[in-house]
Every structure is written in C-alpha cells, then in structure tokens.
Amino acid sequence: MAPKGLSELAKSFRGLHRPGRPLVLANVYDVLSARAVAPLPSCHALATASYAVALAAGTTDDDLTLEQNLAAARLIGRVAAEHDKPLTVDLQDGYGERLEEAVRGAIDAGAVGINLEDYDKENRRFYSPDEAAARVKAAVAVGVKQGLPDFVVNARCDTLVQGGGMAEAVERGRKYLAAGATTVFVWGGGKRGVSKAEVAQLVKAFDGRLNVSLKWTGGLTVAELAEMGVARISVGPTITFLAMAEYERQAKHLLEQARM
C-alpha cells in the first residue's frame, strides 16, 4: 500500500489539472534540483524528467533502466515529502511487461502520478491504440490497489515525433483519457514541436486535458497556453541544460584565471 498521506496528495495533485488554469512543472532530476524547486511558493508539485535523470545517472534516455529511474525517484521523493508536495515520476514507456512493478515502485518512492509513453523503446514500435490504452488503465488500477484512487497518469503520445499525423494523435489521446488518464501529452519533439493551431485542436479534442511542453524561447508563453485552455505545462530537461551551461560558464571563469 501507498505510504500514509499519499492519498490526499494524489487528490490535491489531480485537482491541480485545470483547463485554463494549468499546473506548471519545473522538472527536476536529482536531490539538488529538487531542493532548489520544492521550497518555492509557486511550486505546487515536483515532476521528474527521465532524459535528465538518465544524464545524471551517466546513461541515455533510451538506456535508463527501471532501477536507475526508481533510485532517482526515491531520493526526489524524500524531498517532496519534506515539503509536502506531490511528486510525479516520468516512467518512460513503462518498461514493457514490468509496467505494474514500475508503477508500484514509483508509488513506493512517494509518487502520486506518472508519465507513460505509448512507444515501446526496447522493440522500437508503437503500442497499438488499444494496447496503449490498456496500459494506461493498468497503471491507474495499480494506483487504486495501492490506495490512491486519484492516481494521475499523464499519457504521452509520440505519434507526431515519430512522423505520424494529428488524426492518430487525437484518436490515441481520446482512448487514453477514456482509459483513465488525467491528461494527454502530445510530444512533437525538439525539431517539429506542436504548433499553436495544433494545440488549439488538441485542447478542443481533449476538453482541455492537455499537457504541453513549453518551448523556452520563441514559443507560446505560459499565459498564452493558459488562455488557450491547457491543463498542464512542463519543460522536460530544459532547465537542466540551462543549469549545466551556467555551471560550465562559472567553471571556465574560475579555471581560466590560472592562465593569468
């Protein structure tokens, strides 16, 4: 069963997903980043980004193991608990047949929600819409069994980033919502992205239950996305890259003084 107190956190976390008044997540990846974000008054929840978790573990997003992912989640979960903030864990594609084990592990780490992708990385294929919906349903069911009836699944649809079209993304997203997902994250990738017109189409198709990845510069702002009616905004590993660039800049400034 879920640790004591998680049920209320799950309920409050689900309630933060409001179309037009979106939950904004500054994704974290380790204890240091979690401690930087969690105390902020404007932080309502912590969310991991598997890409950044993988980098911190010395591997890649494609090669990140469930054990490595959950090890990071447990450390971040302690920080979330210290600040009484909900935690959602990026569980990638759910690790195939280990999906239920993965969800239980995330909950044991203190999570009240997960991200779940519909592209099977190991076998390099999409789960069919029905298969992917069944996996969403299974993840929600694990939450219920663990005492979290409000467990949040943010179902990621990779159709666009894999070269597919909007019609399939809409079809898949609706199936995921019907299976119990709280929101759908339609990922367009760093190059393609998701256009303003596509965001509007998805908001309408999903009754606002849409997660959008914020483009840090040159894209739609938080205020604009809120006005369009989205329910959730995240940034993935973007802040990690910015932080590491600043770390490099400061280190370079220090080390180059030795040349003077």
PDB file of C-alpha atoms in Angstrom:
ATOM      1  CA  MET A   1       0.000   0.000   0.000  1.00  0.00           C
ATOM      2  CA  ALA A   2       0.977   3.615  -0.547  1.00  0.00           C
ATOM      3  CA  PRO A   3       2.757   5.409   2.320  1.00  0.00           C
ATOM      4  CA  LYS A   4       0.418   7.209   4.701  1.00  0.00           C
ATOM      5  CA  GLY A   5      -0.736  10.619   3.499  1.00  0.00           C
ATOM      6  CA  LEU A   6      -0.210   9.995  -0.214  1.00  0.00           C
ATOM      7  CA  SER A   7      -3.930   9.609  -0.914  1.00  0.00           C
ATOM      8  CA  GLU A   8      -4.649  13.238  -0.021  1.00  0.00           C
ATOM      9  CA  LEU A   9      -1.626  14.402  -2.004  1.00  0.00           C
ATOM     10  CA  ALA A  10      -2.886  12.446  -5.012  1.00  0.00           C
ATOM     11  CA  LYS A  11      -6.289  14.068  -4.700  1.00  0.00           C
ATOM     12  CA  SER A  12      -4.808  17.546  -4.497  1.00  0.00           C
ATOM     13  CA  PHE A  13      -2.446  16.797  -7.383  1.00  0.00           C
ATOM     14  CA  ARG A  14      -5.285  15.666  -9.630  1.00  0.00           C
ATOM     15  CA  GLY A  15      -7.172  18.828  -8.688  1.00  0.00           C
ATOM     16  CA  LEU A  16      -4.291  20.984  -9.935  1.00  0.00           C
ATOM     17  CA  HIS A  17      -5.002  19.875 -13.532  1.00  0.00           C
ATOM     18  CA  ARG A  18      -7.467  22.595 -14.517  1.00  0.00           C
ATOM     19  CA  PRO A  19      -8.023  23.560 -18.155  1.00  0.00           C
ATOM     20  CA  GLY A  20      -7.334  27.250 -18.452  1.00  0.00           C
ATOM     21  CA  ARG A  21      -5.522  27.362 -15.086  1.00  0.00           C
ATOM     22  CA  PRO A  22      -2.708  24.932 -15.826  1.00  0.00           C
ATOM     23  CA  LEU A  23      -0.348  23.229 -13.449  1.00  0.00           C
ATOM     24  CA  VAL A  24       3.178  24.399 -14.338  1.00  0.00           C
ATOM     25  CA  LEU A  25       6.015  21.983 -13.604  1.00  0.00           C
ATOM     26  CA  ALA A  26       9.720  22.868 -13.393  1.00  0.00           C
ATOM     27  CA  ASN A  27      11.017  19.333 -13.987  1.00  0.00           C
ATOM     28  CA  VAL A  28      13.778  18.046 -11.699  1.00  0.00           C
ATOM     29  CA  TYR A  29      16.168  15.105 -11.868  1.00  0.00           C
ATOM     30  CA  ASP A  30      18.089  14.738  -8.585  1.00  0.00           C
ATOM     31  CA  VAL A  31      18.184  15.867  -4.968  1.00  0.00           C
ATOM     32  CA  LEU A  32      19.920  19.174  -5.727  1.00  0.00           C
ATOM     33  CA  SER A  33      17.429  20.227  -8.384  1.00  0.00           C
ATOM     34  CA  ALA A  34      14.526  19.039  -6.222  1.00  0.00           C
ATOM     35  CA  ARG A  35      15.790  21.071  -3.268  1.00  0.00           C
ATOM     36  CA  ALA A  36      16.065  24.128  -5.495  1.00  0.00           C
ATOM     37  CA  VAL A  37      12.470  23.830  -6.712  1.00  0.00           C
ATOM     38  CA  ALA A  38      10.449  22.313  -3.861  1.00  0.00           C
ATOM     39  CA  PRO A  39      10.644  25.257  -1.395  1.00  0.00           C
ATOM     40  CA  LEU A  40       9.410  27.790  -3.951  1.00  0.00           C
ATOM     41  CA  PRO A  41       5.960  29.143  -3.016  1.00  0.00           C
ATOM     42  CA  SER A  42       4.975  28.901  -6.675  1.00  0.00           C
ATOM     43  CA  CYS A  43       5.916  25.203  -6.824  1.00  0.00           C
ATOM     44  CA  HIS A  44       2.789  23.101  -6.415  1.00  0.00           C
ATOM     45  CA  ALA A  45       4.325  19.737  -7.341  1.00  0.00           C
ATOM     46  CA  LEU A  46       7.601  18.070  -8.298  1.00  0.00           C
ATOM     47  CA  ALA A  47       7.985  16.215 -11.586  1.00  0.00           C
ATOM     48  CA  THR A  48      10.943  14.243 -12.872  1.00  0.00           C
ATOM     49  CA  ALA A  49      12.217  14.274 -16.453  1.00  0.00           C
ATOM     50  CA  SER A  50      13.655  10.894 -17.466  1.00  0.00           C
ATOM     51  CA  TYR A  51      16.023  12.429 -20.023  1.00  0.00           C
ATOM     52  CA  ALA A  52      17.729  14.464 -17.289  1.00  0.00           C
ATOM     53  CA  VAL A  53      17.570  11.591 -14.791  1.00  0.00           C
ATOM     54  CA  ALA A  54      19.404   9.453 -17.345  1.00  0.00           C
ATOM     55  CA  LEU A  55      22.122  12.059 -17.895  1.00  0.00           C
ATOM     56  CA  ALA A  56      22.685  12.339 -14.152  1.00  0.00           C
ATOM     57  CA  ALA A  57      22.981   8.530 -13.969  1.00  0.00           C
ATOM     58  CA  GLY A  58      25.622   8.533 -16.695  1.00  0.00           C
ATOM     59  CA  THR A  59      23.452   6.983 -19.366  1.00  0.00           C
ATOM     60  CA  THR A  60      20.944   7.934 -22.058  1.00  0.00           C
ATOM     61  CA  ASP A  61      17.177   8.241 -22.002  1.00  0.00           C
ATOM     62  CA  ASP A  62      16.868   5.114 -24.164  1.00  0.00           C
ATOM     63  CA  ASP A  63      19.150   3.086 -21.871  1.00  0.00           C
ATOM     64  CA  LEU A  64      17.829   4.294 -18.499  1.00  0.00           C
ATOM     65  CA  THR A  65      16.836   1.216 -16.510  1.00  0.00           C
ATOM     66  CA  LEU A  66      13.837   0.955 -14.219  1.00  0.00           C
ATOM     67  CA  GLU A  67      16.203   0.509 -11.285  1.00  0.00           C
ATOM     68  CA  GLN A  68      18.096   3.715 -12.128  1.00  0.00           C
ATOM     69  CA  ASN A  69      14.870   5.619 -12.639  1.00  0.00           C
ATOM     70  CA  LEU A  70      13.377   4.484  -9.340  1.00  0.00           C
ATOM     71  CA  ALA A  71      16.629   5.165  -7.461  1.00  0.00           C
ATOM     72  CA  ALA A  72      16.376   8.820  -8.500  1.00  0.00           C
ATOM     73  CA  ALA A  73      12.643   8.867  -7.718  1.00  0.00           C
ATOM     74  CA  ARG A  74      13.243   7.645  -4.173  1.00  0.00           C
ATOM     75  CA  LEU A  75      15.718  10.444  -3.469  1.00  0.00           C
ATOM     76  CA  ILE A  76      13.481  13.093  -5.001  1.00  0.00           C
ATOM     77  CA  GLY A  77      10.504  11.600  -3.188  1.00  0.00           C
ATOM     78  CA  ARG A  78      12.151  12.328   0.146  1.00  0.00           C
ATOM     79  CA  VAL A  79      12.480  15.990  -0.806  1.00  0.00           C
ATOM     80  CA  ALA A  80       8.858  16.089  -1.961  1.00  0.00           C
ATOM     81  CA  ALA A  81       7.775  14.591   1.366  1.00  0.00           C
ATOM     82  CA  GLU A  82       9.823  17.131   3.336  1.00  0.00           C
ATOM     83  CA  HIS A  83       7.911  19.932   1.640  1.00  0.00           C
ATOM     84  CA  ASP A  84       4.552  18.128   1.442  1.00  0.00           C
ATOM     85  CA  LYS A  85       4.485  18.452  -2.343  1.00  0.00           C
ATOM     86  CA  PRO A  86       3.054  15.876  -4.756  1.00  0.00           C
ATOM     87  CA  LEU A  87       5.546  14.011  -6.933  1.00  0.00           C
ATOM     88  CA  THR A  88       5.009  12.652 -10.425  1.00  0.00           C
ATOM     89  CA  VAL A  89       7.615  10.362 -11.983  1.00  0.00           C
ATOM     90  CA  ASP A  90       8.470  10.034 -15.665  1.00  0.00           C
ATOM     91  CA  LEU A  91       8.245   6.263 -16.147  1.00  0.00           C
ATOM     92  CA  GLN A  92       9.047   6.458 -19.853  1.00  0.00           C
ATOM     93  CA  ASP A  93       7.219   3.643 -21.691  1.00  0.00           C
ATOM     94  CA  GLY A  94       6.528   1.685 -18.523  1.00  0.00           C
ATOM     95  CA  TYR A  95       9.277  -0.886 -19.126  1.00  0.00           C
ATOM     96  CA  GLY A  96       7.218  -3.407 -21.062  1.00  0.00           C
ATOM     97  CA  GLU A  97       5.890  -6.292 -19.002  1.00  0.00           C
ATOM     98  CA  ARG A  98       7.273  -4.621 -15.865  1.00  0.00           C
ATOM     99  CA  LEU A  99       4.651  -1.861 -16.023  1.00  0.00           C
ATOM    100  CA  GLU A 100       2.811  -2.768 -12.824  1.00  0.00           C
ATOM    101  CA  GLU A 101       6.089  -3.281 -10.980  1.00  0.00           C
ATOM    102  CA  ALA A 102       7.262   0.114 -12.237  1.00  0.00           C
ATOM    103  CA  VAL A 103       4.110   1.885 -11.062  1.00  0.00           C
ATOM    104  CA  ARG A 104       4.265   0.227  -7.638  1.00  0.00           C
ATOM    105  CA  GLY A 105       7.920   1.234  -7.384  1.00  0.00           C
ATOM    106  CA  ALA A 106       7.102   4.844  -8.215  1.00  0.00           C
ATOM    107  CA  ILE A 107       4.360   4.900  -5.580  1.00  0.00           C
ATOM    108  CA  ASP A 108       6.707   3.357  -3.009  1.00  0.00           C
ATOM    109  CA  ALA A 109       9.108   6.202  -3.830  1.00  0.00           C
ATOM    110  CA  GLY A 110       6.372   8.694  -2.962  1.00  0.00           C
ATOM    111  CA  ALA A 111       4.843   9.391  -6.357  1.00  0.00           C
ATOM    112  CA  VAL A 112       1.156  10.146  -6.843  1.00  0.00           C
ATOM    113  CA  GLY A 113       1.401  10.267 -10.631  1.00  0.00           C
ATOM    114  CA  ILE A 114       3.429   9.140 -13.608  1.00  0.00           C
ATOM    115  CA  ASN A 115       4.170   9.907 -17.240  1.00  0.00           C
ATOM    116  CA  LEU A 116       3.563   6.927 -19.512  1.00  0.00           C
ATOM    117  CA  GLU A 117       4.635   6.808 -23.167  1.00  0.00           C
ATOM    118  CA  ASP A 118       2.964   4.815 -25.945  1.00  0.00           C
ATOM    119  CA  TYR A 119       6.152   3.992 -27.886  1.00  0.00           C
ATOM    120  CA  ASP A 120       7.917   0.748 -26.915  1.00  0.00           C
ATOM    121  CA  LYS A 121      11.599   1.759 -26.939  1.00  0.00           C
ATOM    122  CA  GLU A 122      13.028  -1.717 -26.499  1.00  0.00           C
ATOM    123  CA  ASN A 123      11.179  -3.155 -29.507  1.00  0.00           C
ATOM    124  CA  ARG A 124      11.060   0.142 -31.421  1.00  0.00           C
ATOM    125  CA  ARG A 125       7.367   0.019 -32.155  1.00  0.00           C
ATOM    126  CA  PHE A 126       4.194   1.764 -31.116  1.00  0.00           C
ATOM    127  CA  TYR A 127       1.814   0.007 -28.850  1.00  0.00           C
ATOM    128  CA  SER A 128      -1.464  -0.116 -30.756  1.00  0.00           C
ATOM    129  CA  PRO A 129      -4.017   2.448 -29.543  1.00  0.00           C
ATOM    130  CA  ASP A 130      -5.895  -0.297 -27.690  1.00  0.00           C
ATOM    131  CA  GLU A 131      -2.693  -1.744 -26.187  1.00  0.00           C
ATOM    132  CA  ALA A 132      -1.536   1.678 -25.026  1.00  0.00           C
ATOM    133  CA  ALA A 133      -4.970   2.453 -23.565  1.00  0.00           C
ATOM    134  CA  ALA A 134      -4.925  -0.867 -21.725  1.00  0.00           C
ATOM    135  CA  ARG A 135      -1.551   0.054 -20.232  1.00  0.00           C
ATOM    136  CA  VAL A 136      -2.954   3.383 -19.032  1.00  0.00           C
ATOM    137  CA  LYS A 137      -5.861   1.512 -17.466  1.00  0.00           C
ATOM    138  CA  ALA A 138      -3.477  -0.948 -15.821  1.00  0.00           C
ATOM    139  CA  ALA A 139      -1.374   1.875 -14.349  1.00  0.00           C
ATOM    140  CA  VAL A 140      -4.463   3.555 -12.924  1.00  0.00           C
ATOM    141  CA  ALA A 141      -5.581   0.216 -11.475  1.00  0.00           C
ATOM    142  CA  VAL A 142      -2.253  -0.226  -9.692  1.00  0.00           C
ATOM    143  CA  GLY A 143      -2.746   3.180  -8.117  1.00  0.00           C
ATOM    144  CA  VAL A 144      -6.192   2.178  -6.892  1.00  0.00           C
ATOM    145  CA  LYS A 145      -4.860  -1.110  -5.488  1.00  0.00           C
ATOM    146  CA  GLN A 146      -2.152   0.830  -3.663  1.00  0.00           C
ATOM    147  CA  GLY A 147      -4.741   3.086  -2.029  1.00  0.00           C
ATOM    148  CA  LEU A 148      -4.557   6.001  -4.490  1.00  0.00           C
ATOM    149  CA  PRO A 149      -7.952   6.315  -6.224  1.00  0.00           C
ATOM    150  CA  ASP A 150      -6.839   9.692  -7.611  1.00  0.00           C
ATOM    151  CA  PHE A 151      -3.550   8.431  -9.045  1.00  0.00           C
ATOM    152  CA  VAL A 152      -2.615  10.627 -12.022  1.00  0.00           C
ATOM    153  CA  VAL A 153      -1.454   9.246 -15.361  1.00  0.00           C
ATOM    154  CA  ASN A 154      -0.154  11.752 -17.885  1.00  0.00           C
ATOM    155  CA  ALA A 155      -0.314   9.660 -21.065  1.00  0.00           C
ATOM    156  CA  ARG A 156       2.301  10.669 -23.604  1.00  0.00           C
ATOM    157  CA  CYS A 157       1.507  10.246 -27.290  1.00  0.00           C
ATOM    158  CA  ASP A 158       4.584  10.058 -29.548  1.00  0.00           C
ATOM    159  CA  THR A 159       2.719   9.939 -32.857  1.00  0.00           C
ATOM    160  CA  LEU A 160       3.888  13.359 -34.065  1.00  0.00           C
ATOM    161  CA  VAL A 161       7.542  12.975 -33.106  1.00  0.00           C
ATOM    162  CA  GLN A 162       7.603   9.623 -34.929  1.00  0.00           C
ATOM    163  CA  GLY A 163       6.250  11.193 -38.127  1.00  0.00           C
ATOM    164  CA  GLY A 164       2.542  10.439 -37.710  1.00  0.00           C
ATOM    165  CA  GLY A 165      -0.393  12.797 -38.068  1.00  0.00           C
ATOM    166  CA  MET A 166      -2.810  14.698 -35.875  1.00  0.00           C
ATOM    167  CA  ALA A 167      -5.754  12.421 -36.578  1.00  0.00           C
ATOM    168  CA  GLU A 168      -3.966   9.490 -34.965  1.00  0.00           C
ATOM    169  CA  ALA A 169      -2.769  11.640 -32.054  1.00  0.00           C
ATOM    170  CA  VAL A 170      -6.343  12.698 -31.367  1.00  0.00           C
ATOM    171  CA  GLU A 171      -7.635   9.125 -31.640  1.00  0.00           C
ATOM    172  CA  ARG A 172      -4.977   7.831 -29.287  1.00  0.00           C
ATOM    173  CA  GLY A 173      -5.398  10.665 -26.809  1.00  0.00           C
ATOM    174  CA  ARG A 174      -9.136  10.155 -26.546  1.00  0.00           C
ATOM    175  CA  LYS A 175      -8.618   6.455 -25.889  1.00  0.00           C
ATOM    176  CA  TYR A 176      -6.082   7.208 -23.160  1.00  0.00           C
ATOM    177  CA  LEU A 177      -8.443   9.644 -21.461  1.00  0.00           C
ATOM    178  CA  ALA A 178     -11.265   7.115 -21.653  1.00  0.00           C
ATOM    179  CA  ALA A 179      -8.927   4.553 -20.049  1.00  0.00           C
ATOM    180  CA  GLY A 180      -8.393   6.827 -17.056  1.00  0.00           C
ATOM    181  CA  ALA A 181      -5.578   9.221 -17.959  1.00  0.00           C
ATOM    182  CA  THR A 182      -5.886  12.637 -16.328  1.00  0.00           C
ATOM    183  CA  THR A 183      -4.134  14.397 -19.215  1.00  0.00           C
ATOM    184  CA  VAL A 184      -2.530  13.605 -22.554  1.00  0.00           C
ATOM    185  CA  PHE A 185       0.918  14.859 -23.533  1.00  0.00           C
ATOM    186  CA  VAL A 186       1.280  15.018 -27.310  1.00  0.00           C
ATOM    187  CA  TRP A 187       5.038  15.243 -27.870  1.00  0.00           C
ATOM    188  CA  GLY A 188       6.184  16.881 -31.079  1.00  0.00           C
ATOM    189  CA  GLY A 189       9.925  16.665 -30.449  1.00  0.00           C
ATOM    190  CA  GLY A 190      12.548  19.368 -30.297  1.00  0.00           C
ATOM    191  CA  LYS A 191      12.576  19.991 -34.048  1.00  0.00           C
ATOM    192  CA  ARG A 192       8.954  19.562 -35.067  1.00  0.00           C
ATOM    193  CA  GLY A 193       7.201  20.789 -31.944  1.00  0.00           C
ATOM    194  CA  VAL A 194       3.454  21.349 -31.761  1.00  0.00           C
ATOM    195  CA  SER A 195       2.065  24.449 -33.455  1.00  0.00           C
ATOM    196  CA  LYS A 196      -0.380  26.908 -31.934  1.00  0.00           C
ATOM    197  CA  ALA A 197      -3.111  25.659 -34.258  1.00  0.00           C
ATOM    198  CA  GLU A 198      -2.378  22.064 -33.212  1.00  0.00           C
ATOM    199  CA  VAL A 199      -2.500  22.999 -29.528  1.00  0.00           C
ATOM    200  CA  ALA A 200      -5.907  24.577 -30.124  1.00  0.00           C
ATOM    201  CA  GLN A 201      -7.088  21.448 -31.940  1.00  0.00           C
ATOM    202  CA  LEU A 202      -5.874  19.184 -29.142  1.00  0.00           C
ATOM    203  CA  VAL A 203      -7.415  21.350 -26.425  1.00  0.00           C
ATOM    204  CA  LYS A 204     -10.758  21.064 -28.174  1.00  0.00           C
ATOM    205  CA  ALA A 205     -10.419  17.319 -28.796  1.00  0.00           C
ATOM    206  CA  PHE A 206      -9.427  16.568 -25.190  1.00  0.00           C
ATOM    207  CA  ASP A 207     -11.687  19.104 -23.424  1.00  0.00           C
ATOM    208  CA  GLY A 208      -8.598  20.922 -22.210  1.00  0.00           C
ATOM    209  CA  ARG A 209      -6.995  17.842 -20.652  1.00  0.00           C
ATOM    210  CA  LEU A 210      -3.734  18.516 -22.471  1.00  0.00           C
ATOM    211  CA  ASN A 211      -0.121  18.685 -21.282  1.00  0.00           C
ATOM    212  CA  VAL A 212       2.115  20.953 -23.365  1.00  0.00           C
ATOM    213  CA  SER A 213       5.902  21.056 -23.262  1.00  0.00           C
ATOM    214  CA  LEU A 214       6.891  24.718 -23.050  1.00  0.00           C
ATOM    215  CA  LYS A 215       9.313  25.986 -25.653  1.00  0.00           C
ATOM    216  CA  TRP A 216      11.704  28.089 -23.580  1.00  0.00           C
ATOM    217  CA  THR A 217      12.295  30.807 -26.176  1.00  0.00           C
ATOM    218  CA  GLY A 218      10.230  31.805 -29.175  1.00  0.00           C
ATOM    219  CA  GLY A 219       7.220  29.643 -28.347  1.00  0.00           C
ATOM    220  CA  LEU A 220       3.867  30.109 -26.674  1.00  0.00           C
ATOM    221  CA  THR A 221       4.128  31.548 -23.162  1.00  0.00           C
ATOM    222  CA  VAL A 222       2.556  30.118 -20.022  1.00  0.00           C
ATOM    223  CA  ALA A 223      -0.065  32.872 -20.144  1.00  0.00           C
ATOM    224  CA  GLU A 224      -0.872  32.154 -23.795  1.00  0.00           C
ATOM    225  CA  LEU A 225      -1.180  28.420 -23.173  1.00  0.00           C
ATOM    226  CA  ALA A 226      -3.421  29.083 -20.183  1.00  0.00           C
ATOM    227  CA  GLU A 227      -5.635  31.316 -22.302  1.00  0.00           C
ATOM    228  CA  MET A 228      -5.874  28.532 -24.890  1.00  0.00           C
ATOM    229  CA  GLY A 229      -7.181  26.198 -22.187  1.00  0.00           C
ATOM    230  CA  VAL A 230      -4.426  23.654 -21.480  1.00  0.00           C
ATOM    231  CA  ALA A 231      -4.357  21.875 -18.116  1.00  0.00           C
ATOM    232  CA  ARG A 232      -0.662  21.174 -17.620  1.00  0.00           C
ATOM    233  CA  ILE A 233       2.672  22.647 -18.735  1.00  0.00           C
ATOM    234  CA  SER A 234       6.091  21.031 -18.310  1.00  0.00           C
ATOM    235  CA  VAL A 235       9.626  21.719 -19.528  1.00  0.00           C
ATOM    236  CA  GLY A 236      11.359  18.316 -19.600  1.00  0.00           C
ATOM    237  CA  PRO A 237      15.164  18.623 -19.297  1.00  0.00           C
ATOM    238  CA  THR A 238      15.316  22.275 -20.428  1.00  0.00           C
ATOM    239  CA  ILE A 239      16.204  23.776 -17.043  1.00  0.00           C
ATOM    240  CA  THR A 240      18.828  21.039 -16.585  1.00  0.00           C
ATOM    241  CA  PHE A 241      20.564  22.171 -19.783  1.00  0.00           C
ATOM    242  CA  LEU A 242      20.426  25.808 -18.666  1.00  0.00           C
ATOM    243  CA  ALA A 243      21.840  24.922 -15.254  1.00  0.00           C
ATOM    244  CA  MET A 244      24.698  22.894 -16.712  1.00  0.00           C
ATOM    245  CA  ALA A 245      25.541  25.688 -19.156  1.00  0.00           C
ATOM    246  CA  GLU A 246      25.831  28.092 -16.232  1.00  0.00           C
ATOM    247  CA  TYR A 247      27.909  25.544 -14.279  1.00  0.00           C
ATOM    248  CA  GLU A 248      30.273  25.280 -17.241  1.00  0.00           C
ATOM    249  CA  ARG A 249      30.450  29.060 -17.591  1.00  0.00           C
ATOM    250  CA  GLN A 250      31.367  29.553 -13.932  1.00  0.00           C
ATOM    251  CA  ALA A 251      33.896  26.710 -14.003  1.00  0.00           C
ATOM    252  CA  LYS A 252      35.520  28.141 -17.121  1.00  0.00           C
ATOM    253  CA  HIS A 253      35.694  31.569 -15.486  1.00  0.00           C
ATOM    254  CA  LEU A 254      37.454  30.036 -12.480  1.00  0.00           C
ATOM    255  CA  LEU A 255      39.830  27.754 -14.316  1.00  0.00           C
ATOM    256  CA  GLU A 256      40.934  30.304 -16.892  1.00  0.00           C
ATOM    257  CA  GLN A 257      42.213  32.525 -14.077  1.00  0.00           C
ATOM    258  CA  ALA A 258      45.117  30.068 -13.769  1.00  0.00           C
ATOM    259  CA  ARG A 259      46.357  31.295 -17.135  1.00  0.00           C
ATOM    260  CA  MET A 260      46.677  34.884 -15.973  1.00  0.00           C
TER     261      MET A 260
END
